[in-house]
Tab-separated table of C-alpha atoms in Angstrom:
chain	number	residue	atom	x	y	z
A	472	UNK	CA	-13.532	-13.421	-14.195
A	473	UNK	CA	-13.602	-12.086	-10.362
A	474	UNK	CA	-16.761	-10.526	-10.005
A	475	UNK	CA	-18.589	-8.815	-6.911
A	476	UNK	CA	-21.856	-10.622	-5.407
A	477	UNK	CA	-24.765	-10.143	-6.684
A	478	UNK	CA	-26.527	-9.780	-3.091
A	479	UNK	CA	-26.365	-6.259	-2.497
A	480	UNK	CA	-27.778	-6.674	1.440
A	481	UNK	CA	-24.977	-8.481	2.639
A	482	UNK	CA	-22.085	-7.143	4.310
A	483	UNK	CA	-19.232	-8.880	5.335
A	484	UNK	CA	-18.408	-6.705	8.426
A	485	UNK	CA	-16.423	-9.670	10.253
A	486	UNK	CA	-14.301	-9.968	7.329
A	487	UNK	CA	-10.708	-8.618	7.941
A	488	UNK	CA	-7.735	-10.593	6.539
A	489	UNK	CA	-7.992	-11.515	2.695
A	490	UNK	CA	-4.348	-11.931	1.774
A	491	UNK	CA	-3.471	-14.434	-0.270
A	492	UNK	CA	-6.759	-14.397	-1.650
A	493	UNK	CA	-5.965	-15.102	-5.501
A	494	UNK	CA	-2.566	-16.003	-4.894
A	495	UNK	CA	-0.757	-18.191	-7.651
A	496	UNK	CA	-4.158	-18.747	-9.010
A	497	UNK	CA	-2.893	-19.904	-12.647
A	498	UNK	CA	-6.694	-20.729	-13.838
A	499	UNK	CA	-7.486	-17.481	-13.478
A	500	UNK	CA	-7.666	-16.011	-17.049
A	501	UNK	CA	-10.082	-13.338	-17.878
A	502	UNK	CA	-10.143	-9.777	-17.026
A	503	UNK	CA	-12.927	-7.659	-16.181
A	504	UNK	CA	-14.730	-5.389	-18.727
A	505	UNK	CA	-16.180	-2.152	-17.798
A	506	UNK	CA	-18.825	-2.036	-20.424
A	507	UNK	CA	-18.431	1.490	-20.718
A	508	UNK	CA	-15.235	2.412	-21.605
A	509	UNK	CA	-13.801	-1.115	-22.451
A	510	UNK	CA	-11.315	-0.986	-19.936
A	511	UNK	CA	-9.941	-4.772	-18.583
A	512	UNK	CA	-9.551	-4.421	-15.036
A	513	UNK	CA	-7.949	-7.338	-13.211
A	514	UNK	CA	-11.434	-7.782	-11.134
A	515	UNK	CA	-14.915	-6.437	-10.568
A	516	UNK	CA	-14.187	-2.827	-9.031
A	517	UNK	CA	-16.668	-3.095	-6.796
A	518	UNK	CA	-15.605	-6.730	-5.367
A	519	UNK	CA	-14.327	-5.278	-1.713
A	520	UNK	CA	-17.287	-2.898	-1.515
A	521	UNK	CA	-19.080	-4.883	0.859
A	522	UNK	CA	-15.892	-5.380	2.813
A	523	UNK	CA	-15.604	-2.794	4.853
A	524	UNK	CA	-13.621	-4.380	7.929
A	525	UNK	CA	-10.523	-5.420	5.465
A	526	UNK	CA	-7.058	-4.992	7.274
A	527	UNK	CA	-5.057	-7.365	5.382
A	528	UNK	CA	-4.938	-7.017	1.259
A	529	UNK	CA	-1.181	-8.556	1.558
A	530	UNK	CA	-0.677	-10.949	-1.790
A	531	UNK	CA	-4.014	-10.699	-2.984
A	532	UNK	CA	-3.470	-10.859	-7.020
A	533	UNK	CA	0.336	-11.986	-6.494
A	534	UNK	CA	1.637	-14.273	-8.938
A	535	UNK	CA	-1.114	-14.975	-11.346
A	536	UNK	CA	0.140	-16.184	-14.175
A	537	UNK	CA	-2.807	-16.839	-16.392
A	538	UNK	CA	-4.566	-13.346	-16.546
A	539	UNK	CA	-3.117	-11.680	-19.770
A	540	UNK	CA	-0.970	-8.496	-19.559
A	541	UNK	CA	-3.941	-5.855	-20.176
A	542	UNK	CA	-4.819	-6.454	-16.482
A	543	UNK	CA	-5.351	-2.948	-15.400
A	544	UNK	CA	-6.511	-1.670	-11.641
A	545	UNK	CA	-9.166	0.090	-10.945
A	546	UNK	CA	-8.855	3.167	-9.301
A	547	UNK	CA	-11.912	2.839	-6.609
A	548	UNK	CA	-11.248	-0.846	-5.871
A	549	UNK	CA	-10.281	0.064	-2.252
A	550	UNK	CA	-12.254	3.357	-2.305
A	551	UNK	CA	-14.350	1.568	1.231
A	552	UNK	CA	-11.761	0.472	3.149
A	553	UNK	CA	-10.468	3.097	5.350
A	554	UNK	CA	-8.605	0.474	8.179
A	555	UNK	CA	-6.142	-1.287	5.793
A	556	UNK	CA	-2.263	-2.170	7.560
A	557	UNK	CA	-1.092	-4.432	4.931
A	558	UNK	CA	-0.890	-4.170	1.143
A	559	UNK	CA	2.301	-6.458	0.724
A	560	UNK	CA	2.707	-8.098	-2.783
A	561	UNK	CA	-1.058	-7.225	-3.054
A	562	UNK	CA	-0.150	-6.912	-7.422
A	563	UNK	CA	3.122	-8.607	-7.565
A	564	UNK	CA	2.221	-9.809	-10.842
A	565	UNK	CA	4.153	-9.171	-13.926
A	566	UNK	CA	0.481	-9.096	-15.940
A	567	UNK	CA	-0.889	-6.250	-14.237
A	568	UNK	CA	0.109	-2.906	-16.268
A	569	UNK	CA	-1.642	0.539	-16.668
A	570	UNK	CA	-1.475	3.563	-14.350
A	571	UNK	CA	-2.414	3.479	-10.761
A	572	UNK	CA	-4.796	6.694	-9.259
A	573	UNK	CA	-3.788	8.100	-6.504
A	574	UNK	CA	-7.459	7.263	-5.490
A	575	UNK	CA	-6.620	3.682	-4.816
A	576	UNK	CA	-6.194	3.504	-1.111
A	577	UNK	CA	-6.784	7.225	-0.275
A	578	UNK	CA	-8.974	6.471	2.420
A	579	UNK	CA	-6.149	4.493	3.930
A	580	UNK	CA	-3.181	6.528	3.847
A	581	UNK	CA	-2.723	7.170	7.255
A	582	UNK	CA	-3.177	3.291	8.080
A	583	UNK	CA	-1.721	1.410	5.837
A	584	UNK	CA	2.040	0.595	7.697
A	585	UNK	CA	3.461	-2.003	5.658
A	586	UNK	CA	3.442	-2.032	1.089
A	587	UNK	CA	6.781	-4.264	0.904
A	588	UNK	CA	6.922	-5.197	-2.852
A	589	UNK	CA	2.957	-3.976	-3.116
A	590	UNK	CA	3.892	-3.296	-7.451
A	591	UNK	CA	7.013	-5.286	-7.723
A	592	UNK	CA	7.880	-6.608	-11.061
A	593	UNK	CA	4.821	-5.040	-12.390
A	594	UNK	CA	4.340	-3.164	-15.715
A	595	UNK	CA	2.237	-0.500	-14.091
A	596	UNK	CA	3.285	2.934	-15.523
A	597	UNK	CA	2.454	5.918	-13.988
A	598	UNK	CA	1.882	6.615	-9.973
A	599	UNK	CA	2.049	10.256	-9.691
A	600	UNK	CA	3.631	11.851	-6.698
A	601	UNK	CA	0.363	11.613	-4.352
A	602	UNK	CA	0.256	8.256	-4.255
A	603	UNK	CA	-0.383	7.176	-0.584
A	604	UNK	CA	0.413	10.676	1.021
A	605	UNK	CA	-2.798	12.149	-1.340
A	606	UNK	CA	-0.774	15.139	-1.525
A	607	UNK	CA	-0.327	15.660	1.876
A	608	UNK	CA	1.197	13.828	4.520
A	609	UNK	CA	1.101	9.931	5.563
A	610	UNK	CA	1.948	9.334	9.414
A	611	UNK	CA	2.133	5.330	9.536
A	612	UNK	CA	3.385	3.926	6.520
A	613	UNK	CA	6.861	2.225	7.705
A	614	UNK	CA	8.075	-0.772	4.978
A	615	UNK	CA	8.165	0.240	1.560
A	616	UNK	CA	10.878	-2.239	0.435
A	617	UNK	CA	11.093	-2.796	-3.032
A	618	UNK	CA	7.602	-1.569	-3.053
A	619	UNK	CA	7.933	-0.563	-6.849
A	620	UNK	CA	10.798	-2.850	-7.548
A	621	UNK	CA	12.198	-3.208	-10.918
A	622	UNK	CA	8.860	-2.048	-12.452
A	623	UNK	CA	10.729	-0.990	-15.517
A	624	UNK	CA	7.702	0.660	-17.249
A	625	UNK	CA	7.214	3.102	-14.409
A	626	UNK	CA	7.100	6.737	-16.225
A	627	UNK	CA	6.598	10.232	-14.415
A	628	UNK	CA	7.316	11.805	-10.831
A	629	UNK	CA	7.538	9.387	-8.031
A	630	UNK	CA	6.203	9.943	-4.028
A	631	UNK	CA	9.101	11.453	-2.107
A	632	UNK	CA	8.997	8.655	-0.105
A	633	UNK	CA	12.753	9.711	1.518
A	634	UNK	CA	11.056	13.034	2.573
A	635	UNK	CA	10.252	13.093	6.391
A	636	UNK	CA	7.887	16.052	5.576
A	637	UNK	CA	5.646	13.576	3.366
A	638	UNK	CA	6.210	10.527	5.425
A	639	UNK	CA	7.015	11.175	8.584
A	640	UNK	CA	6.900	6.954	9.701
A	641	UNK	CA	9.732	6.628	7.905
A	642	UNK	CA	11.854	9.828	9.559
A	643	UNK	CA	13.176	10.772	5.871
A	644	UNK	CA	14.741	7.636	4.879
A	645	UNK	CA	14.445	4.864	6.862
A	646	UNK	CA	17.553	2.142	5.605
A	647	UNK	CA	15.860	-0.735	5.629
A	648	UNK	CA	11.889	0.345	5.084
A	649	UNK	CA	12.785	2.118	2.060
A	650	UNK	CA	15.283	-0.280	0.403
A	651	UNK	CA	14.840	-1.272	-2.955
A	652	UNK	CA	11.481	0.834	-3.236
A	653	UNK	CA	12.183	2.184	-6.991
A	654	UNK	CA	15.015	0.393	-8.106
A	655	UNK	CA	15.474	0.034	-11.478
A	656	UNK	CA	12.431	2.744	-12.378
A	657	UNK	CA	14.750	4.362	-14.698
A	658	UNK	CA	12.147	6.274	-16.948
A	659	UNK	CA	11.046	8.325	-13.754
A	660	UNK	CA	12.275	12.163	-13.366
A	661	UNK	CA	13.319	11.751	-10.081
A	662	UNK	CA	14.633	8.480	-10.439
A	663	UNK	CA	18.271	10.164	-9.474
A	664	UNK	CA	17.030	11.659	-6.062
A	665	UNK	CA	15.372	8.175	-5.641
A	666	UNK	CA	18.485	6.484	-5.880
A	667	UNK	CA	21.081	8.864	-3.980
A	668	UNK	CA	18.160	8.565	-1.205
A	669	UNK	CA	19.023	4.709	-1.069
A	670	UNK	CA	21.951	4.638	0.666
A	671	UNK	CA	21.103	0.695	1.509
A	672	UNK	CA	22.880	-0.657	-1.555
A	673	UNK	CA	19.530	-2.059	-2.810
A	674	UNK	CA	20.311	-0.652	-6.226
A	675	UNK	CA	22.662	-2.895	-6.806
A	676	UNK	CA	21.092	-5.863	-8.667
């Protein structure tokens, strides 16, 4: 199980760049257990609290093959970063399910730049449309390719990630930032307007 420190003085203010961090990690095979509500998270919640430099989250539970599929993600595991670029592949892992809050890099929106195949081949199931614009606007995020791709469980409204008036980085539909972001998310009610918005050819297998 990934849990946080148990020194609660120490701050790792230097600390910046974590990708990679549990990458391919196949002995990794327990969850964590929020003792009150019984939830299995795929880590400690709190386990970046103390981080409060981070930049780079790229790849950081990609490709872990040993955790079992209950893996959920807690909602305020980046709730203290507010200077994040990357979030590449950060749960690329076909084990992680469950919903994802809107909460989970709110604080980042307007830094994060770059969330190329951030859920990809996930079974994570609902987003909601805030996610990463927190309802509002996002100014710097520019490469969402195949950010949710082929996350087949994916249910509800999606962020209008073409829409320039949401995310303005990506002028409305940027060809190549935006390919493959929700392909194959069939279950989702804009799934349609996702695809026309595509006009890359990323939705072709």
């Amino acid at each position: 199980t990934v849990n946080n420190t148990e020194n609660n003085n120490i701050k790792y203010t230097k600390l910046q760049d974590v990708s990679g961090l549990f990458y391919d990690c196949e002995k990794i095979s327990e969850l964590y257990t929020e003792v009150e509500t019984g939830i299995q998270y795929i880590c400690d919640p709190m386990l970046f609290d103390k981080c409060p430099e981070l930049t780079n989250c790229s790849s950081i539970f990609r490709a872990m093959p040993g955790i079992p599929s209950t893996a959920n993600i807690h909602p305020q595991m980046f709730s203290k970063q507010n200077k994040v670029t990357n979030v590449s592949y950060l749960f690329r892992c076909t084990n992680v399910t469950g919903a994802v809050s809107p909460l989970l890099f709110a604080n980042s929106i307007n830094t994060i730049t770059t969330a190329t195949q951030m859920f990809a081949f996930s079974k994570v199931n609902s987003i909601g449309p805030n996610f990463l614009n927190g309802g509002g606007r996002n100014t710097k995020l520019k490469n969402i390719y195949g950010i949710f791709y082929a996350c087949s469980s994916l249910e509800g409204t999606a962020p209008e990630f073409w829409n320039g008036a949401k995310f303005t980085a990506m002028g409305g539909g940027d060809s190549n930032g935006y390919l493959g972001a929700l392909f194959n998310c069939k279950k989702l009610t804009n799934y349609t307007i996702a695809q026309n918005a595509d006009a890359s050819g990323a939705w072709v297998a």
